[in-house]
Amino acid sequence: MSYDNNNIFAKILRGEIPCDKVYETDHAFAFRDINPQAPVHTLVIPKGAYVSFADFSEKASAEEVVDFVRAVGHVARLEGVSDDGYRLLANIGKNGVQDVPHLHVHVTGGKHLGCAFPPSAKTD
Ligand code: 5GP
């Protein structure tokens, strides 16, 4: 999957479409998912044009990687799910059923999330 500059998260980063922003750093941005699957459902994305975790881990600078990882942890604290626990999820590529081709980590919590496996019934 190649990077598409017109993907929805690129548009959010450019301010072309609105979002419910939670947190922002030099290299990361977090906003609430438009279709939440839990009381807390926030997406954390790097600001750089990376499609996947493989892409990001190979091409991003150490500063970007550190900033992004810290942002994920910070968002969990900001959203109040750190103490009771939460789930991080990154859907990657076709088999991972990634809908938006810009790397993103879902931070979900605020309730008991049940067993992560088997995965949901999402099949396409
Ligand atoms: P994926 O399946 O790629 O891991 O997840 C993409 C996520 O982006 C979905 O959970 C979906 O609800 C969310 N999403 C798609 N379009 C928008 C949007 O325009 N705004 C926000 N805030 N979330 C979106």
PDB file of C-alpha atoms and ligand atoms in Angstrom:
ATOM      1  CA  MET A   1       0.000   0.000   0.000  1.00  0.00           C
ATOM      2  CA  SER A   2       1.549   3.307  -1.071  1.00  0.00           C
ATOM      3  CA  TYR A   3       1.022   6.624   0.648  1.00  0.00           C
ATOM      4  CA  ASP A   4      -1.903   8.615  -0.724  1.00  0.00           C
ATOM      5  CA  ASN A   5      -1.605  12.330   0.054  1.00  0.00           C
ATOM      6  CA  ASN A   6      -5.371  12.621  -0.149  1.00  0.00           C
ATOM      7  CA  ASN A   7      -6.145  10.023   2.513  1.00  0.00           C
ATOM      8  CA  ILE A   8      -8.520  11.230   5.203  1.00  0.00           C
ATOM      9  CA  PHE A   9      -5.868  11.525   7.918  1.00  0.00           C
ATOM     10  CA  ALA A  10      -3.592  13.577   5.639  1.00  0.00           C
ATOM     11  CA  LYS A  11      -6.560  15.919   5.177  1.00  0.00           C
ATOM     12  CA  ILE A  12      -7.096  16.085   8.936  1.00  0.00           C
ATOM     13  CA  LEU A  13      -3.401  16.910   9.428  1.00  0.00           C
ATOM     14  CA  ARG A  14      -3.657  19.690   6.838  1.00  0.00           C
ATOM     15  CA  GLY A  15      -6.750  21.041   8.597  1.00  0.00           C
ATOM     16  CA  GLU A  16      -8.889  20.430   5.526  1.00  0.00           C
ATOM     17  CA  ILE A  17     -11.458  18.439   7.473  1.00  0.00           C
ATOM     18  CA  PRO A  18     -12.342  18.864  11.143  1.00  0.00           C
ATOM     19  CA  CYS A  19     -11.559  16.498  13.965  1.00  0.00           C
ATOM     20  CA  ASP A  20     -11.912  16.269  17.723  1.00  0.00           C
ATOM     21  CA  LYS A  21      -8.285  16.891  18.613  1.00  0.00           C
ATOM     22  CA  VAL A  22      -6.896  15.365  21.791  1.00  0.00           C
ATOM     23  CA  TYR A  23      -3.157  16.042  21.647  1.00  0.00           C
ATOM     24  CA  GLU A  24      -0.417  17.306  19.348  1.00  0.00           C
ATOM     25  CA  THR A  25       3.366  17.284  19.373  1.00  0.00           C
ATOM     26  CA  ASP A  26       6.012  18.195  16.783  1.00  0.00           C
ATOM     27  CA  HIS A  27       5.672  14.784  15.150  1.00  0.00           C
ATOM     28  CA  ALA A  28       2.397  13.259  16.330  1.00  0.00           C
ATOM     29  CA  PHE A  29      -1.296  14.108  16.353  1.00  0.00           C
ATOM     30  CA  ALA A  30      -4.203  12.502  18.210  1.00  0.00           C
ATOM     31  CA  PHE A  31      -7.941  12.816  17.669  1.00  0.00           C
ATOM     32  CA  ARG A  32     -11.076  10.902  18.542  1.00  0.00           C
ATOM     33  CA  ASP A  33     -12.312   8.221  16.165  1.00  0.00           C
ATOM     34  CA  ILE A  34     -15.443   9.286  14.273  1.00  0.00           C
ATOM     35  CA  ASN A  35     -17.008   5.856  14.882  1.00  0.00           C
ATOM     36  CA  PRO A  36     -15.956   4.931  18.431  1.00  0.00           C
ATOM     37  CA  GLN A  37     -15.932   1.256  19.379  1.00  0.00           C
ATOM     38  CA  ALA A  38     -15.455   1.955  23.092  1.00  0.00           C
ATOM     39  CA  PRO A  39     -16.055   4.864  25.500  1.00  0.00           C
ATOM     40  CA  VAL A  40     -12.496   5.949  24.715  1.00  0.00           C
ATOM     41  CA  HIS A  41     -11.431   5.520  21.106  1.00  0.00           C
ATOM     42  CA  THR A  42      -8.660   7.846  20.068  1.00  0.00           C
ATOM     43  CA  LEU A  43      -6.344   7.612  17.078  1.00  0.00           C
ATOM     44  CA  VAL A  44      -2.695   8.588  17.300  1.00  0.00           C
ATOM     45  CA  ILE A  45      -0.854   9.241  14.057  1.00  0.00           C
ATOM     46  CA  PRO A  46       2.615  10.392  13.106  1.00  0.00           C
ATOM     47  CA  LYS A  47       2.587  13.680  11.192  1.00  0.00           C
ATOM     48  CA  GLY A  48       4.932  12.243   8.575  1.00  0.00           C
ATOM     49  CA  ALA A  49       3.701  10.431   5.479  1.00  0.00           C
ATOM     50  CA  TYR A  50       3.986   6.813   6.655  1.00  0.00           C
ATOM     51  CA  VAL A  51       1.574   4.096   5.631  1.00  0.00           C
ATOM     52  CA  SER A  52       2.540   1.283   7.956  1.00  0.00           C
ATOM     53  CA  PHE A  53       4.568   0.397  10.995  1.00  0.00           C
ATOM     54  CA  ALA A  54       7.209  -1.182   8.728  1.00  0.00           C
ATOM     55  CA  ASP A  55       7.376   2.033   6.685  1.00  0.00           C
ATOM     56  CA  PHE A  56       7.564   4.188   9.820  1.00  0.00           C
ATOM     57  CA  SER A  57      10.133   2.087  11.657  1.00  0.00           C
ATOM     58  CA  GLU A  58      12.349   1.956   8.567  1.00  0.00           C
ATOM     59  CA  LYS A  59      12.155   5.572   7.413  1.00  0.00           C
ATOM     60  CA  ALA A  60      11.241   7.794  10.368  1.00  0.00           C
ATOM     61  CA  SER A  61      13.952   9.565  12.350  1.00  0.00           C
ATOM     62  CA  ALA A  62      14.678   8.493  15.911  1.00  0.00           C
ATOM     63  CA  GLU A  63      13.110  11.759  17.052  1.00  0.00           C
ATOM     64  CA  GLU A  64       9.872  10.981  15.220  1.00  0.00           C
ATOM     65  CA  VAL A  65       9.745   7.442  16.592  1.00  0.00           C
ATOM     66  CA  VAL A  66      10.346   8.540  20.174  1.00  0.00           C
ATOM     67  CA  ASP A  67       7.847  11.367  19.877  1.00  0.00           C
ATOM     68  CA  PHE A  68       5.172   9.052  18.461  1.00  0.00           C
ATOM     69  CA  VAL A  69       5.633   6.347  21.098  1.00  0.00           C
ATOM     70  CA  ARG A  70       5.546   8.929  23.858  1.00  0.00           C
ATOM     71  CA  ALA A  71       2.426  10.483  22.334  1.00  0.00           C
ATOM     72  CA  VAL A  72       0.598   7.135  22.438  1.00  0.00           C
ATOM     73  CA  GLY A  73       1.373   6.746  26.135  1.00  0.00           C
ATOM     74  CA  HIS A  74       0.483  10.342  26.849  1.00  0.00           C
ATOM     75  CA  VAL A  75      -2.872  10.020  25.099  1.00  0.00           C
ATOM     76  CA  ALA A  76      -3.727   6.980  27.239  1.00  0.00           C
ATOM     77  CA  ARG A  77      -3.043   9.080  30.339  1.00  0.00           C
ATOM     78  CA  LEU A  78      -4.905  12.111  28.966  1.00  0.00           C
ATOM     79  CA  GLU A  79      -7.940  10.009  28.107  1.00  0.00           C
ATOM     80  CA  GLY A  80      -7.971   8.532  31.621  1.00  0.00           C
ATOM     81  CA  VAL A  81      -7.505   4.878  30.683  1.00  0.00           C
ATOM     82  CA  SER A  82      -3.993   4.340  31.965  1.00  0.00           C
ATOM     83  CA  ASP A  83      -4.930   3.017  35.392  1.00  0.00           C
ATOM     84  CA  ASP A  84      -7.680   0.581  34.387  1.00  0.00           C
ATOM     85  CA  GLY A  85      -5.991  -0.524  31.176  1.00  0.00           C
ATOM     86  CA  TYR A  86      -6.653  -0.146  27.507  1.00  0.00           C
ATOM     87  CA  ARG A  87      -5.918  -1.694  24.139  1.00  0.00           C
ATOM     88  CA  LEU A  88      -3.588  -0.466  21.394  1.00  0.00           C
ATOM     89  CA  LEU A  89      -4.331  -1.659  17.886  1.00  0.00           C
ATOM     90  CA  ALA A  90      -2.754  -0.906  14.528  1.00  0.00           C
ATOM     91  CA  ASN A  91      -4.405  -2.422  11.460  1.00  0.00           C
ATOM     92  CA  ILE A  92      -1.797  -2.743   8.723  1.00  0.00           C
ATOM     93  CA  GLY A  93      -2.316  -3.535   5.045  1.00  0.00           C
ATOM     94  CA  LYS A  94      -4.759  -5.847   3.334  1.00  0.00           C
ATOM     95  CA  ASN A  95      -4.651  -8.723   5.798  1.00  0.00           C
ATOM     96  CA  GLY A  96      -4.728  -6.295   8.717  1.00  0.00           C
ATOM     97  CA  VAL A  97      -7.808  -4.660   7.149  1.00  0.00           C
ATOM     98  CA  GLN A  98      -6.348  -1.167   7.197  1.00  0.00           C
ATOM     99  CA  ASP A  99      -8.889   1.314   5.858  1.00  0.00           C
ATOM    100  CA  VAL A 100      -6.874   4.523   6.012  1.00  0.00           C
ATOM    101  CA  PRO A 101      -3.375   4.345   4.473  1.00  0.00           C
ATOM    102  CA  HIS A 102      -1.691   6.548   7.078  1.00  0.00           C
ATOM    103  CA  LEU A 103      -0.187   4.762  10.084  1.00  0.00           C
ATOM    104  CA  HIS A 104      -2.436   5.051  13.104  1.00  0.00           C
ATOM    105  CA  VAL A 105      -2.712   3.434  16.499  1.00  0.00           C
ATOM    106  CA  HIS A 106      -6.165   3.009  17.993  1.00  0.00           C
ATOM    107  CA  VAL A 107      -6.245   3.674  21.749  1.00  0.00           C
ATOM    108  CA  THR A 108      -9.406   2.064  23.105  1.00  0.00           C
ATOM    109  CA  GLY A 109     -10.648   1.723  26.646  1.00  0.00           C
ATOM    110  CA  GLY A 110     -13.068   2.981  29.221  1.00  0.00           C
ATOM    111  CA  LYS A 111     -14.731  -0.428  29.589  1.00  0.00           C
ATOM    112  CA  HIS A 112     -13.691  -4.085  29.719  1.00  0.00           C
ATOM    113  CA  LEU A 113     -12.809  -4.786  26.098  1.00  0.00           C
ATOM    114  CA  GLY A 114     -13.157  -8.550  26.103  1.00  0.00           C
ATOM    115  CA  CYS A 115     -10.763 -10.922  24.447  1.00  0.00           C
ATOM    116  CA  ALA A 116      -8.915  -9.506  21.452  1.00  0.00           C
ATOM    117  CA  PHE A 117      -8.769 -12.896  19.751  1.00  0.00           C
ATOM    118  CA  PRO A 118     -10.428 -14.106  17.670  1.00  0.00           C
ATOM    119  CA  PRO A 119     -10.575 -10.768  15.878  1.00  0.00           C
ATOM    120  CA  SER A 120     -13.849  -9.037  15.172  1.00  0.00           C
ATOM    121  CA  ALA A 121     -16.080 -10.107  12.322  1.00  0.00           C
ATOM    122  CA  LYS A 122     -14.557  -7.429  10.056  1.00  0.00           C
ATOM    123  CA  THR A 123     -13.823  -9.379   6.882  1.00  0.00           C
ATOM    124  CA  ASP A 124     -13.305  -6.919   4.060  1.00  0.00           C
TER     125      ASP A 124
HETATM  126  P1  5GP B   1      -8.461   1.311  10.237  1.00  0.00           P
HETATM  127  O1  5GP B   1      -9.475   0.293   9.837  1.00  0.00           O
HETATM  128  O2  5GP B   1      -7.739   1.902   9.056  1.00  0.00           O
HETATM  129  O3  5GP B   1      -7.524   0.805  11.304  1.00  0.00           O
HETATM  130  O4  5GP B   1      -9.250   2.450  10.989  1.00  0.00           O
HETATM  131  C1  5GP B   1      -9.570   3.672  10.459  1.00  0.00           C
HETATM  132  C2  5GP B   1     -10.349   4.391  11.519  1.00  0.00           C
HETATM  133  O5  5GP B   1     -10.508   5.743  11.129  1.00  0.00           O
HETATM  134  C3  5GP B   1     -11.769   3.843  11.749  1.00  0.00           C
HETATM  135  O6  5GP B   1     -11.898   3.454  13.106  1.00  0.00           O
HETATM  136  C4  5GP B   1     -12.680   5.004  11.386  1.00  0.00           C
HETATM  137  O7  5GP B   1     -13.810   5.103  12.208  1.00  0.00           O
HETATM  138  C5  5GP B   1     -11.758   6.192  11.521  1.00  0.00           C
HETATM  139  N1  5GP B   1     -12.111   7.296  10.636  1.00  0.00           N
HETATM  140  C6  5GP B   1     -12.379   7.214   9.303  1.00  0.00           C
HETATM  141  N2  5GP B   1     -12.642   8.426   8.797  1.00  0.00           N
HETATM  142  C7  5GP B   1     -12.524   9.302   9.840  1.00  0.00           C
HETATM  143  C8  5GP B   1     -12.674  10.713   9.937  1.00  0.00           C
HETATM  144  O8  5GP B   1     -12.962  11.423   8.982  1.00  0.00           O
HETATM  145  N3  5GP B   1     -12.488  11.271  11.166  1.00  0.00           N
HETATM  146  C9  5GP B   1     -12.153  10.515  12.257  1.00  0.00           C
HETATM  147  N4  5GP B   1     -11.996  11.167  13.408  1.00  0.00           N
HETATM  148  N5  5GP B   1     -11.989   9.181  12.190  1.00  0.00           N
HETATM  149  C10 5GP B   1     -12.176   8.580  10.995  1.00  0.00           C
END
